[in-house]
């Protein structure tokens, strides 16, 4: 080559530009070709090639195992020339049940352990596809996905697998590319399918609704997720950080901790070494011995403690200093149309549904084409059978097949394909039975063609097929969640920072709720007009009020007999004039369900009980401990008959006296022991036999010697409990207060001491706080005195009790409700 020719072949480029372009090409090659999964089938190229090679070899779950070395060689020789060890490592991971939530490969032999042991060499192990894996290659031969040439152009391989399972979500993925990384956690198949179905039904579904169906990741090693805020962040933005704790048990002797599950990707052997190392360094002095008792039946690390050690303190130290609690950074990065994108949970669901829509559409088009082709041939065969003698004679007279084909086409107006099928027809097809089969097949194909065309023309039918296939997947492979979801760690920290403070919780008739510091209300004299208690919407009135500590649990009982609870500090704190927040935004409630009673609980003790009464006079007693673990949607507190409602709930010691009051001024007084203890879902027994047009307004637990009764028109009285003779449960009761004339109906009763205080709230949201000793002590069958001066059409709607000694009188701090 001459010097001139060399100069003509040189293309001048700056080194900076060339390095930039080369690096970008390399980066994109790594991103697309190695490190990031495709959003559609959730696989990287090497995983896809392994599964496709196994499919091509017929290495399915119902066939004998094949040597791992053979599969590795098949993949390397045909599709993935990047080294046998990289391919085998991929196979090993897809086999491990502690790496994938739903392993795709069924392995026989040593494939490593959670202790970090390496798998045996590929010549010793054997593999085949798991049954769930075969769902990923179903319909691959029906022109559902594109194929491209392999590395040397001698074969073709699929661009993506036509996966029926949402593999990216159920198995997750991790990988480091150039300048970016992905770390998608696994999820529960049942929850993912339910979420996909809900998304198909409502593409505009809100994230909080979606998270009720798909609450968070589900790791193959179980454990507990601490941090719902991290899940929310990941589901909304594609990025989030969660903490995973191992699952532990504290044995009854209180000196032994058992670790039965580990956080995802934690090496058990290394964890045991780390704990032992901390013991030697005296960083954790309470541990006396560590034993790894794990075997094939499950994991068990036994940690023995020294006498006098608090196991909860030791656990907290282990969470902080070891991988018994580990941070998992969620990065939902995947390839969408060969471009890396951060995906929210809704986008991931949408992309899979879009993918399945495309696959099912292509499958239907393929089946339609094949059905029409077969139907076309059958039409030709039926024409031949109808004219069989003439057709046979025509063929016999023809000099050669070509001549016979041409004459068949001309005489019977057939296509070349139909003429060929007639010439290829066996003599056995001439029997009557075979002819009937051909006609039945033709009819069946006509129905199938009609159905396929309807599917392709109607997107709703297409989506129904997708939903149906997903339900079948869930039925075949769905299982229970392994990973528990705990209260957010941030919530625990937040609770520690919240000071203990007495507050008033107020609920209105329309179920608006708020929390106000008790200091907002100053004590006033009896008979005053009161101050504004709360702002309300037009025609809304205050219904209930309770005094509690900010760290108490609030148990919300609805008129339908369902109970839910939350911490008091979670109720939004506002000023007196604020309206509050709809309680439906804080609790999951059904339509037409209203909050009827509140109870404050410091701890759920076995020694305490809840006594409930209904509008029709039924009463029930159940252990408080039975309500310690309510579900999100609430749990049943009492079984109600038609037309009845839960009215009031009180906390008791088990040996108290019960006082039931009605709106028409009657009451009954009896021993709590007359109510036998029953379970949560029991109906209860008769507490009081009501007179005509009367109903129960509340109950009081009379550990105090005086009963305070308050009426809707602002009048009330104190009466000694001894004036109410004890009766047998279920009687009609005796007169408690006169309700005719100025008083109006009874709105509530309380058991009080002289040093207690009481808060009254009116329908116009005015409030008055007064000393109980300022209320006159009068007889049972009297009218009482004015407690609060009300305007025209104004009524008392709620009362709250403030015991003089909160600690000793905790049982009395309850609500009296308005009916």
Short mmCIF file of N, CA and C in Angstrom, two decimals, residues 162-271:
data_model
loop_
_atom_site.label_atom_id
_atom_site.label_comp_id
_atom_site.label_asym_id
_atom_site.label_seq_id
_atom_site.Cartn_x
_atom_site.Cartn_y
_atom_site.Cartn_z
N UNK A 162 -41.45 -15.69 26.83
CA UNK A 162 -42.88 -15.30 26.95
C UNK A 162 -43.45 -15.67 28.32
N UNK A 163 -42.82 -15.20 29.37
CA UNK A 163 -43.11 -15.64 30.73
C UNK A 163 -44.55 -15.39 31.17
N UNK A 164 -45.19 -16.44 31.69
CA UNK A 164 -46.51 -16.28 32.29
C UNK A 164 -46.41 -15.77 33.72
N UNK A 165 -45.25 -15.97 34.34
CA UNK A 165 -45.08 -15.55 35.74
C UNK A 165 -44.36 -14.19 35.80
N UNK A 166 -44.76 -13.33 36.72
CA UNK A 166 -44.10 -12.02 36.88
C UNK A 166 -42.76 -12.20 37.59
N UNK A 167 -41.79 -12.77 36.88
CA UNK A 167 -40.54 -13.22 37.49
C UNK A 167 -39.73 -12.10 38.14
N UNK A 168 -39.74 -10.91 37.53
CA UNK A 168 -38.94 -9.82 38.09
C UNK A 168 -39.42 -9.47 39.49
N UNK A 169 -40.72 -9.52 39.73
CA UNK A 169 -41.26 -9.17 41.04
C UNK A 169 -41.13 -10.32 42.03
N UNK A 170 -41.38 -11.55 41.59
CA UNK A 170 -41.40 -12.64 42.57
C UNK A 170 -40.01 -13.13 42.94
N UNK A 171 -39.04 -12.97 42.04
CA UNK A 171 -37.67 -13.42 42.35
C UNK A 171 -36.68 -12.28 42.49
N UNK A 172 -37.06 -11.07 42.05
CA UNK A 172 -36.17 -9.94 42.16
C UNK A 172 -34.94 -10.09 41.28
N UNK A 173 -33.98 -9.21 41.47
CA UNK A 173 -32.74 -9.26 40.70
C UNK A 173 -31.73 -8.32 41.33
N UNK A 174 -30.46 -8.60 41.10
CA UNK A 174 -29.40 -7.70 41.57
C UNK A 174 -28.27 -7.71 40.55
N UNK A 175 -27.59 -6.60 40.42
CA UNK A 175 -26.50 -6.52 39.47
C UNK A 175 -25.86 -5.14 39.47
N UNK A 176 -24.59 -5.10 39.13
CA UNK A 176 -23.85 -3.84 39.07
C UNK A 176 -23.43 -3.61 37.63
N UNK A 177 -23.89 -2.52 37.04
CA UNK A 177 -23.52 -2.16 35.67
C UNK A 177 -22.45 -1.09 35.73
N UNK A 178 -22.33 -0.32 34.68
CA UNK A 178 -21.37 0.79 34.65
C UNK A 178 -22.11 2.06 35.04
N UNK A 179 -21.79 2.56 36.22
CA UNK A 179 -22.43 3.80 36.68
C UNK A 179 -23.82 3.62 37.24
N UNK A 180 -24.30 2.39 37.35
CA UNK A 180 -25.63 2.15 37.92
C UNK A 180 -25.71 0.73 38.45
N UNK A 181 -26.69 0.49 39.32
CA UNK A 181 -26.87 -0.83 39.91
C UNK A 181 -28.36 -1.08 40.11
N UNK A 182 -28.72 -2.35 40.18
CA UNK A 182 -30.10 -2.73 40.47
C UNK A 182 -30.12 -3.65 41.67
N UNK A 183 -31.19 -3.57 42.47
CA UNK A 183 -31.35 -4.44 43.63
C UNK A 183 -32.85 -4.55 43.92
N UNK A 184 -33.50 -5.40 43.14
CA UNK A 184 -34.96 -5.55 43.23
C UNK A 184 -35.26 -6.71 44.17
N UNK A 185 -36.05 -6.49 45.23
CA UNK A 185 -36.34 -7.57 46.19
C UNK A 185 -37.39 -8.53 45.65
N UNK A 186 -37.39 -9.78 46.14
CA UNK A 186 -38.44 -10.73 45.76
C UNK A 186 -39.75 -10.44 46.49
N UNK A 187 -40.85 -10.93 45.93
CA UNK A 187 -42.18 -10.75 46.52
C UNK A 187 -42.92 -12.08 46.52
N UNK A 188 -44.04 -12.08 47.22
CA UNK A 188 -44.88 -13.27 47.29
C UNK A 188 -45.74 -13.38 46.04
N UNK A 189 -45.74 -14.55 45.40
CA UNK A 189 -46.46 -14.75 44.14
C UNK A 189 -47.95 -14.49 44.28
N UNK A 190 -48.55 -14.99 45.35
CA UNK A 190 -49.99 -14.79 45.56
C UNK A 190 -50.33 -13.30 45.63
N UNK A 191 -49.53 -12.54 46.39
CA UNK A 191 -49.78 -11.11 46.53
C UNK A 191 -49.55 -10.37 45.22
N UNK A 192 -48.52 -10.77 44.47
CA UNK A 192 -48.23 -10.11 43.19
C UNK A 192 -49.36 -10.35 42.19
N UNK A 193 -49.85 -11.58 42.13
CA UNK A 193 -50.96 -11.89 41.21
C UNK A 193 -52.21 -11.10 41.60
N UNK A 194 -52.50 -11.02 42.89
CA UNK A 194 -53.65 -10.23 43.34
C UNK A 194 -53.49 -8.76 42.98
N UNK A 195 -52.25 -8.26 43.10
CA UNK A 195 -51.98 -6.87 42.75
C UNK A 195 -52.14 -6.64 41.25
N UNK A 196 -51.68 -7.58 40.43
CA UNK A 196 -51.84 -7.48 38.98
C UNK A 196 -53.31 -7.49 38.60
N UNK A 197 -54.07 -8.37 39.24
CA UNK A 197 -55.51 -8.44 38.97
C UNK A 197 -56.20 -7.13 39.34
N UNK A 198 -55.84 -6.59 40.51
CA UNK A 198 -56.43 -5.31 40.94
C UNK A 198 -56.04 -4.19 39.99
N UNK A 199 -54.81 -4.23 39.49
CA UNK A 199 -54.35 -3.19 38.56
C UNK A 199 -55.08 -3.30 37.22
N UNK A 200 -55.34 -4.52 36.76
CA UNK A 200 -56.10 -4.71 35.52
C UNK A 200 -57.51 -4.16 35.68
N UNK A 201 -58.11 -4.45 36.85
CA UNK A 201 -59.48 -3.98 37.10
C UNK A 201 -59.55 -2.46 37.25
N UNK A 202 -58.47 -1.88 37.81
CA UNK A 202 -58.46 -0.43 38.03
C UNK A 202 -57.05 0.12 37.82
N UNK A 203 -56.72 0.51 36.57
CA UNK A 203 -55.37 1.03 36.29
C UNK A 203 -55.03 2.30 37.06
N UNK A 204 -56.04 2.99 37.61
CA UNK A 204 -55.81 4.21 38.38
C UNK A 204 -55.78 3.95 39.87
N UNK A 205 -55.61 2.70 40.26
CA UNK A 205 -55.61 2.34 41.68
C UNK A 205 -54.55 3.15 42.44
N UNK A 206 -54.92 3.62 43.62
CA UNK A 206 -54.00 4.41 44.44
C UNK A 206 -52.95 3.50 45.09
N UNK A 207 -51.78 4.09 45.37
CA UNK A 207 -50.68 3.31 45.93
C UNK A 207 -51.06 2.70 47.28
N UNK A 208 -51.77 3.46 48.12
CA UNK A 208 -52.11 2.93 49.45
C UNK A 208 -53.08 1.75 49.33
N UNK A 209 -53.93 1.75 48.31
CA UNK A 209 -54.82 0.61 48.07
C UNK A 209 -54.02 -0.58 47.58
N UNK A 210 -53.05 -0.32 46.73
CA UNK A 210 -52.20 -1.39 46.19
C UNK A 210 -51.37 -2.03 47.30
N UNK A 211 -50.92 -1.22 48.25
CA UNK A 211 -50.07 -1.74 49.33
C UNK A 211 -50.87 -2.56 50.34
N UNK A 212 -52.18 -2.45 50.32
CA UNK A 212 -52.99 -3.34 51.15
C UNK A 212 -53.00 -4.74 50.56
N UNK A 213 -52.79 -4.85 49.24
CA UNK A 213 -52.75 -6.14 48.56
C UNK A 213 -51.32 -6.66 48.50
N UNK A 214 -50.39 -5.78 48.16
CA UNK A 214 -48.96 -6.12 48.05
C UNK A 214 -48.21 -5.27 49.08
N UNK A 215 -48.18 -5.71 50.36
CA UNK A 215 -47.67 -4.86 51.43
C UNK A 215 -46.16 -4.66 51.44
N UNK A 216 -45.41 -5.57 50.80
CA UNK A 216 -43.96 -5.42 50.82
C UNK A 216 -43.26 -6.67 50.31
N UNK A 217 -41.92 -6.62 50.24
CA UNK A 217 -41.14 -7.78 49.77
C UNK A 217 -41.35 -9.02 50.64
N UNK A 218 -41.05 -10.17 50.07
CA UNK A 218 -41.16 -11.45 50.78
C UNK A 218 -39.90 -12.25 50.45
N UNK A 219 -38.98 -12.32 51.40
CA UNK A 219 -37.67 -12.91 51.14
C UNK A 219 -37.68 -14.43 51.37
N UNK A 220 -36.87 -15.16 50.61
CA UNK A 220 -36.87 -16.63 50.74
C UNK A 220 -36.41 -17.11 52.10
N UNK A 221 -35.62 -16.32 52.82
CA UNK A 221 -35.14 -16.73 54.13
C UNK A 221 -36.03 -16.26 55.27
N UNK A 222 -37.17 -15.64 54.92
CA UNK A 222 -38.09 -15.19 55.96
C UNK A 222 -37.64 -13.90 56.61
N UNK A 223 -37.56 -13.92 57.94
CA UNK A 223 -37.17 -12.72 58.67
C UNK A 223 -38.32 -11.75 58.86
N UNK A 224 -37.97 -10.56 59.32
CA UNK A 224 -38.97 -9.53 59.58
C UNK A 224 -38.50 -8.20 58.99
N UNK A 225 -39.36 -7.55 58.23
CA UNK A 225 -39.04 -6.23 57.68
C UNK A 225 -39.45 -5.17 58.68
N UNK A 226 -38.50 -4.32 59.04
CA UNK A 226 -38.78 -3.21 59.96
C UNK A 226 -38.60 -1.92 59.17
N UNK A 227 -39.68 -1.32 58.75
CA UNK A 227 -39.55 -0.08 58.00
C UNK A 227 -40.49 0.03 56.83
N UNK A 228 -41.77 0.28 57.11
CA UNK A 228 -42.76 0.43 56.04
C UNK A 228 -42.55 1.70 55.24
N UNK A 229 -41.91 2.68 55.85
CA UNK A 229 -41.65 3.92 55.12
C UNK A 229 -40.69 3.67 53.96
N UNK A 230 -39.72 2.75 54.16
CA UNK A 230 -38.80 2.40 53.09
C UNK A 230 -39.50 1.70 51.94
N UNK A 231 -40.46 0.84 52.28
CA UNK A 231 -41.25 0.16 51.25
C UNK A 231 -42.06 1.17 50.47
N UNK A 232 -42.69 2.10 51.18
CA UNK A 232 -43.50 3.13 50.53
C UNK A 232 -42.65 3.95 49.57
N UNK A 233 -41.44 4.31 50.00
CA UNK A 233 -40.54 5.09 49.15
C UNK A 233 -40.17 4.30 47.89
N UNK A 234 -39.83 3.02 48.07
CA UNK A 234 -39.43 2.19 46.92
C UNK A 234 -40.59 2.00 45.96
N UNK A 235 -41.78 1.79 46.51
CA UNK A 235 -42.95 1.56 45.66
C UNK A 235 -43.38 2.82 44.91
N UNK A 236 -43.08 3.97 45.47
CA UNK A 236 -43.51 5.22 44.82
C UNK A 236 -42.44 5.81 43.91
N UNK A 237 -41.15 5.63 44.26
CA UNK A 237 -40.07 6.27 43.49
C UNK A 237 -39.12 5.29 42.82
N UNK A 238 -39.13 4.05 43.24
CA UNK A 238 -38.17 3.08 42.71
C UNK A 238 -36.95 2.92 43.58
N UNK A 239 -36.82 3.73 44.63
CA UNK A 239 -35.69 3.64 45.57
C UNK A 239 -36.21 3.68 47.00
N UNK A 240 -35.60 2.89 47.87
CA UNK A 240 -35.98 2.90 49.28
C UNK A 240 -35.05 2.02 50.08
N UNK A 241 -35.03 2.23 51.38
CA UNK A 241 -34.16 1.45 52.27
C UNK A 241 -35.02 0.82 53.35
N UNK A 242 -34.88 -0.49 53.52
CA UNK A 242 -35.60 -1.19 54.58
C UNK A 242 -34.60 -1.95 55.44
N UNK A 243 -35.02 -2.26 56.65
CA UNK A 243 -34.21 -3.09 57.55
C UNK A 243 -34.86 -4.45 57.68
N UNK A 244 -34.04 -5.50 57.61
CA UNK A 244 -34.55 -6.87 57.76
C UNK A 244 -33.92 -7.48 59.01
N UNK A 245 -34.76 -7.99 59.89
CA UNK A 245 -34.29 -8.64 61.10
C UNK A 245 -34.48 -10.14 61.01
N UNK A 246 -33.59 -10.87 61.66
CA UNK A 246 -33.80 -12.30 61.79
C UNK A 246 -34.96 -12.57 62.74
N UNK A 247 -35.56 -13.74 62.60
CA UNK A 247 -36.67 -14.10 63.49
C UNK A 247 -36.12 -14.86 64.68
N UNK A 248 -36.49 -14.41 65.86
CA UNK A 248 -35.94 -15.01 67.09
C UNK A 248 -37.06 -15.44 68.02
N UNK A 249 -36.71 -16.32 68.94
CA UNK A 249 -37.63 -16.76 69.99
C UNK A 249 -36.91 -16.70 71.33
N UNK A 250 -37.59 -16.22 72.36
CA UNK A 250 -37.05 -16.25 73.72
C UNK A 250 -37.73 -17.38 74.45
N UNK A 251 -36.96 -18.38 74.88
CA UNK A 251 -37.55 -19.54 75.53
C UNK A 251 -38.10 -19.19 76.90
N UNK A 252 -38.95 -20.08 77.42
CA UNK A 252 -39.66 -19.80 78.67
C UNK A 252 -38.73 -19.58 79.86
N UNK A 253 -37.56 -20.22 79.80
CA UNK A 253 -36.63 -20.04 80.93
C UNK A 253 -36.03 -18.64 80.97
N UNK A 254 -36.25 -17.87 79.89
CA UNK A 254 -35.79 -16.47 79.79
C UNK A 254 -34.27 -16.35 79.77
N UNK A 255 -33.59 -17.48 79.58
CA UNK A 255 -32.13 -17.47 79.53
C UNK A 255 -31.60 -17.99 78.19
N UNK A 256 -32.49 -18.20 77.24
CA UNK A 256 -32.08 -18.73 75.94
C UNK A 256 -32.78 -17.99 74.82
N UNK A 257 -31.98 -17.58 73.82
CA UNK A 257 -32.52 -16.95 72.61
C UNK A 257 -32.27 -17.91 71.45
N UNK A 258 -33.31 -18.19 70.68
CA UNK A 258 -33.17 -19.04 69.49
C UNK A 258 -33.34 -18.16 68.24
N UNK A 259 -32.39 -18.25 67.32
CA UNK A 259 -32.50 -17.58 66.02
C UNK A 259 -32.97 -18.63 65.02
N UNK A 260 -34.17 -18.45 64.45
CA UNK A 260 -34.75 -19.46 63.57
C UNK A 260 -34.80 -19.02 62.10
N UNK A 261 -34.64 -17.73 61.85
CA UNK A 261 -34.59 -17.22 60.48
C UNK A 261 -33.61 -16.06 60.41
N UNK A 262 -32.94 -15.92 59.27
CA UNK A 262 -31.94 -14.85 59.10
C UNK A 262 -32.40 -13.84 58.06
N UNK A 263 -31.86 -12.63 58.12
CA UNK A 263 -32.13 -11.68 57.04
C UNK A 263 -31.62 -12.21 55.70
N UNK A 264 -32.18 -11.72 54.63
CA UNK A 264 -31.82 -12.15 53.27
C UNK A 264 -30.33 -11.89 53.01
N UNK A 265 -29.66 -12.89 52.45
CA UNK A 265 -28.26 -12.84 52.03
C UNK A 265 -27.27 -12.73 53.19
N UNK A 266 -27.67 -13.15 54.38
CA UNK A 266 -26.76 -13.18 55.52
C UNK A 266 -26.17 -14.58 55.64
N UNK A 267 -24.85 -14.65 55.79
CA UNK A 267 -24.13 -15.92 55.93
C UNK A 267 -24.23 -16.38 57.39
N UNK A 268 -24.86 -17.55 57.61
CA UNK A 268 -25.09 -18.02 58.97
C UNK A 268 -23.79 -18.28 59.72
N UNK A 269 -22.84 -18.93 59.08
CA UNK A 269 -21.57 -19.25 59.74
C UNK A 269 -20.84 -17.98 60.15
N UNK A 270 -20.84 -16.99 59.26
CA UNK A 270 -20.18 -15.72 59.58
C UNK A 270 -20.87 -14.99 60.72
N UNK A 271 -22.21 -15.10 60.79
CA UNK A 271 -22.95 -14.46 61.88
C UNK A 271 -22.57 -15.08 63.21
#
